[in-house]
Coordinates of C-alpha atoms and ligand atoms in Angstrom, one line a residue:
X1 CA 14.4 72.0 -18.4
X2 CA 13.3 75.7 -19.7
X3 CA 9.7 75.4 -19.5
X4 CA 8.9 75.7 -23.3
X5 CA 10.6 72.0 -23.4
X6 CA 7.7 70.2 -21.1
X7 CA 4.6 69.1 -21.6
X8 CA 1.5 71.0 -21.5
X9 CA 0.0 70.7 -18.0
X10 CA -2.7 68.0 -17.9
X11 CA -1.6 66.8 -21.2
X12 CA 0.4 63.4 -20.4
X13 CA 3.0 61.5 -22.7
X14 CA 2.1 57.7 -22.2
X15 CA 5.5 55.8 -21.7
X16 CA 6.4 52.2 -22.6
X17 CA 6.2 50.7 -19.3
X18 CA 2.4 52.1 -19.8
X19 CA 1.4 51.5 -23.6
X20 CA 1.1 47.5 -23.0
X21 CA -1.8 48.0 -20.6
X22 CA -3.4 50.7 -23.0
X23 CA -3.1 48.1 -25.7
X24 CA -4.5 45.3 -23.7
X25 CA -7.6 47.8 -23.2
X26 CA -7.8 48.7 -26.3
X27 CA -8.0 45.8 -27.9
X28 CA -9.9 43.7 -25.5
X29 CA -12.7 47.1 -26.5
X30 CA -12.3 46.7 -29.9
X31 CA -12.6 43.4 -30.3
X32 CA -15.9 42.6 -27.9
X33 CA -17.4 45.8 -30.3
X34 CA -16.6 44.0 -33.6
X35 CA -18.3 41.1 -32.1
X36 CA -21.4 42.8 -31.4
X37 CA -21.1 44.1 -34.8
X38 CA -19.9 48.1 -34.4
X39 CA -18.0 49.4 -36.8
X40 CA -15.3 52.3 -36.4
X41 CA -15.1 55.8 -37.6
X42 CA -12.3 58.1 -37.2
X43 CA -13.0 61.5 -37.0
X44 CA -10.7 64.8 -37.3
X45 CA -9.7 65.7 -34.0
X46 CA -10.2 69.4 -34.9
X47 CA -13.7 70.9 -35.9
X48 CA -15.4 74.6 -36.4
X49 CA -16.1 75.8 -32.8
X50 CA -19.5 76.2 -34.0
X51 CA -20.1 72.7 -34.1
X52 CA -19.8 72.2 -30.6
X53 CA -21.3 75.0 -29.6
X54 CA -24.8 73.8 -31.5
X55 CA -24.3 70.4 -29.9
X56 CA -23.5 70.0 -26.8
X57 CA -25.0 73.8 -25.8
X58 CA -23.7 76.6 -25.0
X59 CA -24.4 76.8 -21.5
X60 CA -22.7 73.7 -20.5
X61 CA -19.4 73.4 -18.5
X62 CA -17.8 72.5 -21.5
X63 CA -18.7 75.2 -24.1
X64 CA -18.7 78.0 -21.2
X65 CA -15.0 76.9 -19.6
X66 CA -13.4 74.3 -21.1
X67 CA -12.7 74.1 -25.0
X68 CA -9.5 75.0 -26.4
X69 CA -10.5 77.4 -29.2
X70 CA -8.8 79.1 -31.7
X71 CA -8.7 81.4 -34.9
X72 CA -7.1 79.3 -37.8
X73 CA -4.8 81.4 -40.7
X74 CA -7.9 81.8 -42.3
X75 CA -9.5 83.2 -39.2
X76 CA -11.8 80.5 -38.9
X77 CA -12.8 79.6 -34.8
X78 CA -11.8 75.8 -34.3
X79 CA -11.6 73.5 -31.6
X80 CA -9.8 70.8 -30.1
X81 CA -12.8 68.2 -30.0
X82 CA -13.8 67.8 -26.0
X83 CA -15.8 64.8 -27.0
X84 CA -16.7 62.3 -29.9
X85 CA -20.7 62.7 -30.5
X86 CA -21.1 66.0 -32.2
X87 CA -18.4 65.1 -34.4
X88 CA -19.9 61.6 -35.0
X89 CA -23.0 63.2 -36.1
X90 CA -21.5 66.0 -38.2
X91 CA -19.6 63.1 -40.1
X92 CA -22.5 60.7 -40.7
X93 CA -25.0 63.7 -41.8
X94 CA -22.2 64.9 -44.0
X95 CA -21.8 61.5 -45.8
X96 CA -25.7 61.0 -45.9
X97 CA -24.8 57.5 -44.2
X98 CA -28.4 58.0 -41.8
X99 CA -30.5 59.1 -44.6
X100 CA -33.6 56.8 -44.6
X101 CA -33.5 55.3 -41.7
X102 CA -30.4 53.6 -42.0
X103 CA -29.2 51.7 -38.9
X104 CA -25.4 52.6 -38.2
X105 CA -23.6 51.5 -34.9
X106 CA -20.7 53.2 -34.6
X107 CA -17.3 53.2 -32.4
X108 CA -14.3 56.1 -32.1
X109 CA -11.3 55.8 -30.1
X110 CA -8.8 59.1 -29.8
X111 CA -8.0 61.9 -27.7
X112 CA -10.0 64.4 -26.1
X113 CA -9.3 68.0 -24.7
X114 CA -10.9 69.9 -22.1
X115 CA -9.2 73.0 -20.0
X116 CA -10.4 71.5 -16.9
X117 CA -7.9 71.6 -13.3
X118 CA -5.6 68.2 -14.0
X119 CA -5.5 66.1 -11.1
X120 CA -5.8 62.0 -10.6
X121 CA -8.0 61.0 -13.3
X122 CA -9.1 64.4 -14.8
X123 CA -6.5 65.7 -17.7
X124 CA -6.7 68.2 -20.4
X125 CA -5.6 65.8 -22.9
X126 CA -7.5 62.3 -22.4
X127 CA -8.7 59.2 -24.7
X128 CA -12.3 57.9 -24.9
X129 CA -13.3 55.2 -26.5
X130 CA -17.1 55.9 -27.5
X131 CA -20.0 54.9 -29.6
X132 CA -23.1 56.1 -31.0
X133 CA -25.8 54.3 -32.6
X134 CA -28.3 55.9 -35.2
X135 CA -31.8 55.1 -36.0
X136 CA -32.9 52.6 -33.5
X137 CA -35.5 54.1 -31.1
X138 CA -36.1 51.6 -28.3
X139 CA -34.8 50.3 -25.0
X140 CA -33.2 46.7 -26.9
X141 CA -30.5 48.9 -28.1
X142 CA -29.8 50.9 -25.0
X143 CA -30.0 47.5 -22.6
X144 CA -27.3 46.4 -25.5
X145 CA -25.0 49.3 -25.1
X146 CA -24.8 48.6 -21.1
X147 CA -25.1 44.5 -21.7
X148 CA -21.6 45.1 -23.6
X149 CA -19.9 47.6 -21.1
X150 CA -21.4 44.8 -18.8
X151 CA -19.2 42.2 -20.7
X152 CA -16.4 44.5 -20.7
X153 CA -16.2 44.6 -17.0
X154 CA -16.4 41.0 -16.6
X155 CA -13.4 40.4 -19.2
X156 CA -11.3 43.1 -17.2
X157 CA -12.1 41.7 -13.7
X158 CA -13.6 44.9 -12.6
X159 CA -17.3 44.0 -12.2
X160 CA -17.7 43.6 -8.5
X161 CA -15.6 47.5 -8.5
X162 CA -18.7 49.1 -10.8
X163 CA -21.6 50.0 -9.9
X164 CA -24.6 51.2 -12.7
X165 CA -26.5 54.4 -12.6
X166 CA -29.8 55.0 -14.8
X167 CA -32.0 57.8 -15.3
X168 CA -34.8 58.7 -17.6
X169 CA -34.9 62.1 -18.2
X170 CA -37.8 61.3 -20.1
X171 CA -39.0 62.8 -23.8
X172 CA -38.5 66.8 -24.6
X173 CA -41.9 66.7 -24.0
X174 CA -42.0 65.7 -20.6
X175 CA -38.3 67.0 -19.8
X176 CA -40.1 70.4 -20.8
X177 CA -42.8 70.3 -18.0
X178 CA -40.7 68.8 -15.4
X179 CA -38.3 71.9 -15.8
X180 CA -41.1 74.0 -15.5
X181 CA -42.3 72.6 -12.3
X182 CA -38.3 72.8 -11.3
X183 CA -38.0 76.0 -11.9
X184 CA -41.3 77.1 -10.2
X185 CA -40.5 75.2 -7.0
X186 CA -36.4 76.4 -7.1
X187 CA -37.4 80.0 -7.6
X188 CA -39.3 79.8 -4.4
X189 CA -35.9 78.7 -2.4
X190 CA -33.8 81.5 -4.8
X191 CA -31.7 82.1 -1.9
X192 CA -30.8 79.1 -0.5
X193 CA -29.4 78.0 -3.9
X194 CA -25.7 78.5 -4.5
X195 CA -24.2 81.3 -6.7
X196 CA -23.6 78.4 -9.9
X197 CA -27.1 77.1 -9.0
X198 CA -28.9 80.1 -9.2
X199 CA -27.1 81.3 -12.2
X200 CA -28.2 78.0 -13.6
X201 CA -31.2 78.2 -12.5
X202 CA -31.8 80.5 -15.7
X203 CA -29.5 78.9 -18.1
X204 CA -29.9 74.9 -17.7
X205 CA -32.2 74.3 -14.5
X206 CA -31.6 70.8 -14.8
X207 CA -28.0 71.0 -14.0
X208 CA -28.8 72.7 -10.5
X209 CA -29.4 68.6 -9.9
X210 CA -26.1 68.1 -10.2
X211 CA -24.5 70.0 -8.1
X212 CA -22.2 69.5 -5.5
X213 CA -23.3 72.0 -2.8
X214 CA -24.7 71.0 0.2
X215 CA -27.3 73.5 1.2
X216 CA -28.3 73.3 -2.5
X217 CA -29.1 69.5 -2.4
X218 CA -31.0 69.9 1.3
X219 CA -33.3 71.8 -0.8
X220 CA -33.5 69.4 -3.7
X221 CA -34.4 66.7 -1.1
X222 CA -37.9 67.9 -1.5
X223 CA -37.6 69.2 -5.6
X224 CA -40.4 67.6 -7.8
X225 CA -38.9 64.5 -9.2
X226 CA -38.6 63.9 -12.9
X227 CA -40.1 60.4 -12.9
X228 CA -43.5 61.8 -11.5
X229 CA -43.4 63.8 -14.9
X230 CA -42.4 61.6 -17.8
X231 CA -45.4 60.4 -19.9
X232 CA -46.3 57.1 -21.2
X233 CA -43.9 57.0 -23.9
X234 CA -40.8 57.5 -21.8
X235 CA -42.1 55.2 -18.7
X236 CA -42.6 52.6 -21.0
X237 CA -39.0 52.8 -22.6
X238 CA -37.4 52.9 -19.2
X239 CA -39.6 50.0 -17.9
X240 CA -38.3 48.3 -21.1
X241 CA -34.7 48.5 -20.3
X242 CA -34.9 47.9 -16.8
X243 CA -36.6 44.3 -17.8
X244 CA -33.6 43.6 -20.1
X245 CA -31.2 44.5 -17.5
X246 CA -32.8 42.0 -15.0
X247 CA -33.2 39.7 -17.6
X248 CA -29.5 39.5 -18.2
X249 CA -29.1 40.1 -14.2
X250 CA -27.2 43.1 -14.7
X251 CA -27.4 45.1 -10.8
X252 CA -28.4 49.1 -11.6
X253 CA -29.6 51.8 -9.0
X254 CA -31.6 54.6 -10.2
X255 CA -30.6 57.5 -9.8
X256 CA -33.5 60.8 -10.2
X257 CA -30.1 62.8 -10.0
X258 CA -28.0 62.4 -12.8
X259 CA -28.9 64.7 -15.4
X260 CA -25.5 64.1 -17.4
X261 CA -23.1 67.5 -18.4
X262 CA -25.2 67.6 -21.3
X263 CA -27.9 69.0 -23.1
X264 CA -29.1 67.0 -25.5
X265 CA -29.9 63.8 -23.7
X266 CA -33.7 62.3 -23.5
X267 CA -35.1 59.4 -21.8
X268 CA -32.1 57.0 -20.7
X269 CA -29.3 58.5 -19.8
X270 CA -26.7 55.8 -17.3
X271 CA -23.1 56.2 -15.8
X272 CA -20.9 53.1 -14.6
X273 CA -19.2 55.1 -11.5
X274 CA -16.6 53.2 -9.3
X275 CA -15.2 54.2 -5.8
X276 CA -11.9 52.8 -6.5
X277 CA -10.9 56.2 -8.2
X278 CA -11.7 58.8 -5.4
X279 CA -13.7 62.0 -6.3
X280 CA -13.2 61.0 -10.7
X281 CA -15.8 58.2 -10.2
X282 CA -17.3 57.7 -13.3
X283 CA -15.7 55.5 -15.9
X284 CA -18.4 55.2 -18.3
X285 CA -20.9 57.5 -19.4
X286 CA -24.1 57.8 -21.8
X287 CA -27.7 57.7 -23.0
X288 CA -30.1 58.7 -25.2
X289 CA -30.1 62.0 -27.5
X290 CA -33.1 61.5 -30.2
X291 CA -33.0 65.6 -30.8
X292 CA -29.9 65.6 -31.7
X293 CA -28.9 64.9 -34.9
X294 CA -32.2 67.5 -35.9
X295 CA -31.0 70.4 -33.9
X296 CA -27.9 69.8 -35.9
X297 CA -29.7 70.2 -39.5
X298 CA -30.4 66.5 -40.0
X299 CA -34.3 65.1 -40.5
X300 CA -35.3 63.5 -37.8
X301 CA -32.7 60.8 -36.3
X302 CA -32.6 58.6 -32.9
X303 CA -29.1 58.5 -31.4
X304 CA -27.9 56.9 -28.4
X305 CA -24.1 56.3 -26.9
X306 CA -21.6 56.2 -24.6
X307 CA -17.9 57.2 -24.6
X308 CA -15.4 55.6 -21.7
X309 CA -12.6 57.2 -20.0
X310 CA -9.5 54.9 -21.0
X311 CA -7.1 57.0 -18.3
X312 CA -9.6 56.3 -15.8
X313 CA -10.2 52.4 -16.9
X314 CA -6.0 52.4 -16.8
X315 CA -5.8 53.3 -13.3
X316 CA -8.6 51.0 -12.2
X317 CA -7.1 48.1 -13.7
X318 CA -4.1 49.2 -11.9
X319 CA -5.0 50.1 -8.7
X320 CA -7.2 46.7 -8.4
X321 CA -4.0 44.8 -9.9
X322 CA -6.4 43.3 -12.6
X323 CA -3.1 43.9 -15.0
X324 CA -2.6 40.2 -16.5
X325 CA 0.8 38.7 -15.7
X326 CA 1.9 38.4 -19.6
X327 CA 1.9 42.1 -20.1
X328 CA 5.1 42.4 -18.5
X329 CA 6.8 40.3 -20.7
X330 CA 7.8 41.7 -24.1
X331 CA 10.3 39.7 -25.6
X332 CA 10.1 35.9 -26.2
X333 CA 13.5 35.1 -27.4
X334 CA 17.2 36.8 -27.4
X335 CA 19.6 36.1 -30.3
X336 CA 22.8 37.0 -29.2
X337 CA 25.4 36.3 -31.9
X338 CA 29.7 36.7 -31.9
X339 CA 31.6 37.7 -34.2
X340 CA 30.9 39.0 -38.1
X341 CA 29.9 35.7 -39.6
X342 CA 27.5 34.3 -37.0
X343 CA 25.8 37.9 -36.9
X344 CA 25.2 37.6 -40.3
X345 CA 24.2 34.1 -40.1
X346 CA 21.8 34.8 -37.1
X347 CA 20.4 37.6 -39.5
X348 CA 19.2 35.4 -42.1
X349 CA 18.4 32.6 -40.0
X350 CA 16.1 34.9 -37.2
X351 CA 14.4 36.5 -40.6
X352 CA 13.6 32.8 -41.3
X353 CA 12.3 31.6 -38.3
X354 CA 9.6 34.7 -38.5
X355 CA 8.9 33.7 -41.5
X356 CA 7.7 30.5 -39.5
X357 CA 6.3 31.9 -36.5
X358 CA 5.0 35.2 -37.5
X359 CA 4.0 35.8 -33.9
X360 CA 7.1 34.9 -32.2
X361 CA 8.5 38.3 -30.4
X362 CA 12.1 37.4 -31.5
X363 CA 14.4 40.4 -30.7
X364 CA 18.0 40.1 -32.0
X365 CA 21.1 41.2 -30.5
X366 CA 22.4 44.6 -31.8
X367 CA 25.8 46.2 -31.5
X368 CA 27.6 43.4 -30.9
X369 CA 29.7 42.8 -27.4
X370 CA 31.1 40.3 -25.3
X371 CA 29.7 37.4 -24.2
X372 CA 28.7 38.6 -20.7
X373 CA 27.1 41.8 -22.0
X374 CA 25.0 40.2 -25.0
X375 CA 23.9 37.6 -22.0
X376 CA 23.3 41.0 -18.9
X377 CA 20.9 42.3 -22.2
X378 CA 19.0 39.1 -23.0
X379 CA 18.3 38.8 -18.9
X380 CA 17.2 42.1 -19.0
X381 CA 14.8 41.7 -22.3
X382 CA 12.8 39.4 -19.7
X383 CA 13.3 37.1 -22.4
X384 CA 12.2 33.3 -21.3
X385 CA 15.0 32.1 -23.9
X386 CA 18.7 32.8 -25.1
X387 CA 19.8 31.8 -28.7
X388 CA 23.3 31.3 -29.2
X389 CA 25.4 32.0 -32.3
X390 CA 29.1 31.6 -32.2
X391 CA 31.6 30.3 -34.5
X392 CA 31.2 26.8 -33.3
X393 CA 27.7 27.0 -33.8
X394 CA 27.7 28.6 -37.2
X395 CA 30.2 25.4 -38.1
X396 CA 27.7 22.6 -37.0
X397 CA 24.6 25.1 -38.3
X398 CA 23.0 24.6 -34.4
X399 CA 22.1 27.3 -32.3
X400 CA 22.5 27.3 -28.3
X401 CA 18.8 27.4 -26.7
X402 CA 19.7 28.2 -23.6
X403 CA 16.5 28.7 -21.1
X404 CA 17.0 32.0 -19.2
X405 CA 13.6 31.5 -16.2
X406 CA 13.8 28.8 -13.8
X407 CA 15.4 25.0 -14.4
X408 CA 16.9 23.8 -17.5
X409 CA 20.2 23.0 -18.8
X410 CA 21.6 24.4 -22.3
X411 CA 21.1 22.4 -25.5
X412 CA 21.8 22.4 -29.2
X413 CA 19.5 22.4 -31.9
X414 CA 19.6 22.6 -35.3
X415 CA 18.3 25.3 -37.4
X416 CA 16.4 23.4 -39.7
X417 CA 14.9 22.4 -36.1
X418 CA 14.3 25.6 -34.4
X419 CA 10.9 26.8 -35.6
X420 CA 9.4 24.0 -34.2
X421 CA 11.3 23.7 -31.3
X422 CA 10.5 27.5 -30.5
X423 CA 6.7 26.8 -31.2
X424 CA 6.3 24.1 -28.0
X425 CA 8.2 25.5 -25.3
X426 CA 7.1 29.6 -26.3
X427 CA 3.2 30.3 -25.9
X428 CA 2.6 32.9 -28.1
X429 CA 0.5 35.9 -26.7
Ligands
LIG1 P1 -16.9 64.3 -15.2 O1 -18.2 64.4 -14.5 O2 -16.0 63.3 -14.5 O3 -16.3 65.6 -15.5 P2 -18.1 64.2 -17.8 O4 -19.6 64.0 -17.5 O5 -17.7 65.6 -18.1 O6 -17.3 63.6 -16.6 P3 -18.3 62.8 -20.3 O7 -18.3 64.0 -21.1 O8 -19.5 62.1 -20.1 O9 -17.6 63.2 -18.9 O10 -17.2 61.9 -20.8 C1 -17.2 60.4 -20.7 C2 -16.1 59.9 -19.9 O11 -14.9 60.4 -20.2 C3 -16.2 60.2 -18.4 O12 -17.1 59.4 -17.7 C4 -14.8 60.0 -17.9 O13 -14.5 58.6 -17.8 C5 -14.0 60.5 -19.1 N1 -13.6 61.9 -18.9 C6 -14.3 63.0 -19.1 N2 -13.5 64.1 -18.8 C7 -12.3 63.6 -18.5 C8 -11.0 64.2 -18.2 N3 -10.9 65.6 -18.1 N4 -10.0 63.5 -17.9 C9 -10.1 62.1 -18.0 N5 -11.2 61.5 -18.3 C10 -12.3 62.2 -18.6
LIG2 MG1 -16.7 67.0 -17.0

């Protein structure tokens, strides 16, 4: 195929065989966040560039390397949104729906892009689902963000495959003189920092945490830590969440390394990470950002969020075979039908038994054939049950219920007698 007709690298069509477990995910998400009462926005997925350059910084990995920008007919600089938050806060400070302290708890879903190298797990298109919640400063509402991913893993089967990370990168306050002492005690090991690290080093010292170089962390072994520097306000906070998580028993190791890609978190900040995945580990990310929504032109305004990686959560449910066995089963009945009059008969009667069982998956034969191929297409509809119309049935006004899985011998029932036939022997998913 030329190359114009594929797919843009990284950017992956989801196929049928996929969507049911992306639906199964989806929905088990949305539901356990309607219970917890969050609501959804929807956001554009397109936004001026400037947008994300105020929020998420400009010398992040993201804003330096991995938005796709361009210049609109107008000439306008947009991008393709690389995550939900800055968004989420444009869209509730331009609808005024935070002014005075108002609580929201919000939830997106949608696609994200970043030009980042595509391999297993890391694409240039991907979905999130994410949430942020506005105006509620203390650690109740971050233990309930991780108390409900908590839920989610149990629900999916994935719990014993996750394992909790938390930080507390403490208030700006304090973040401000532990990067002071980090970049005082860095600056004295300049060159025994890698080339990212020391560029860094000027640009977003806390990042150098992050990185992946080895000589890099040997000298980190012995960097000031951050919880040495937080102050009362963010010890008491962390201590806060910590006692909620043990209250509801939920395992965490802290981590003094994770700083989060970045910059406007403060205090918690928390990744679920799994070593199910290999080097894309972590399936769940978030924390705190009360500066936000001010740097961005709002008054004053505590945030906190996560956003999941649904490709990621796919492929875990996947590779751990968590998939439930229903999902592979689309079709609940076959109608076949023969000839002109039965087809129109099995029309009329297939439109009246959905009137009856609005969740039966009922799927109808089309385009005629023989006997043989109508019965080769129910088989293959993974169908537990065959209808059968033919003229003798249309004569007697029956139907042939003919089980297609495992023991059972053909029978005739009525119509008038169908609907509730159908409703004990299908269990509706
Ligand atoms: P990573 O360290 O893996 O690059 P990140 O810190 O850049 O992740 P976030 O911005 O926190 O990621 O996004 C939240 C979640 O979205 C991640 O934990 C991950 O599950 C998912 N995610 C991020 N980038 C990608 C990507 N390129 N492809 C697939 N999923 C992604
Ligand atoms: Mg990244």
């Amino acid at each position: 195929m030329s190359k114009s007709l594929q797919a843009i690298r990284g950017m992956n069509d989801i196929l049928p065989e996929q969507t049911p477990l992306w639906r199964y995910f989806e929905g088990t998400v949305a539901r356990l966040l309607d219970n917890y009462g969050y609501r959804q926005i929807r956001m554009p997925i397109v936004e001026f560039t400037e947008l994300f350059k105020r929020s998420i910084g400009e010398v992040t990995d993201i804003v330096e390397k991995e938005m796709y920008t361009f210049d609109d007919r107008n000439g306008d600089s947009l991008t393709l949104r690389p995550e939900g938050t800055a968004a989420c806060v444009r869209a509730v400070l331009e609808h005024g729906i935070t002014g005075g302290g108002q609580v929201q708890k919000l939830w997106y879903i949608g696609p994200m892009f970043r030009h980042e190298r595509p391999q297993k797990g890391r694409y240039r298109q991907f979905h999130q689902i994410g949430l942020e919640v506005f105006n509620l400063d203390g650690p109740d509402i971050d233990a309930e963000l991780i108390v409900m991913t908590w839920r989610l893993w149990g629900e999916l089967g994935l719990r014993d495959a996750v394992k909790l990370e938390l930080n507390s990168l403490g208030t700006s306050e304090s973040r401000g003189r532990y990067r002071e002492a980090l970049v005082e005690f860095l600056s004295a090991h300049l060159d025994k920092l890698d080339e990212d690290s020391q560029r860094r080093l000027k640009t977003n010292p806390l990042r150098v945490l992050d990185t992946k170089n080895a000589e890099t962390q040997a000298v980190l072994v012995d960097a000031p830590k951050m919880a040495d520097y937080l102050d009362d306000e963010s010890r008491a906070h962390f201590e806060g969440l910590k006692a909620r998580l043990d209250a509801v028993g939920i395992p965490y190791v802290i981590n003094p390394k994770l700083v989060r890609g970045l910059d406007y978190y403060s205090k918690t900040v928390f990744e679920w990470v799994t070593d199910k995945l290999g080097a894309q580990g972590t399936v769940c990310a978030g924390g705190r950002y009360d500066g936000l929504v001010e740097q961005m032109g709002g008054k004053p305004t505590p945030g906190v969020g996560f956003a999941m990686g649904i490709e990621r959560l796919v492929l875990m449910l996947e590779a751990l075979d968590k998939v439930p066995e229903e999902l592979s089963r689309q079709v609940d009945v076959y109608l076949c039908a023969f000839g002109e009059a039965a087809e129109l008969a099995a029309l009329s009667l297939s439109e009246r038994i959905r009137d009856q069982l609005p969740n039966l998956r009922l799927q109808i034969n089309a385009g005629a054939g023989s006997f043989k191929s109508q019965f080769k297409k129910a088989d293959k509809s993974g169908a537990l049950y065959a209808l059968i119309l033919g003229d003798d049935e249309l004569a007697q006004q029956v139907v042939g219920f003919k089980p297609l899985r495992g023991q059972g011998e053909q029978q005739s029932i009525a119509w008038d007698a169908l609907a509730a036939h159908l409703a004990t022997c299908v269990v509706q998913g």
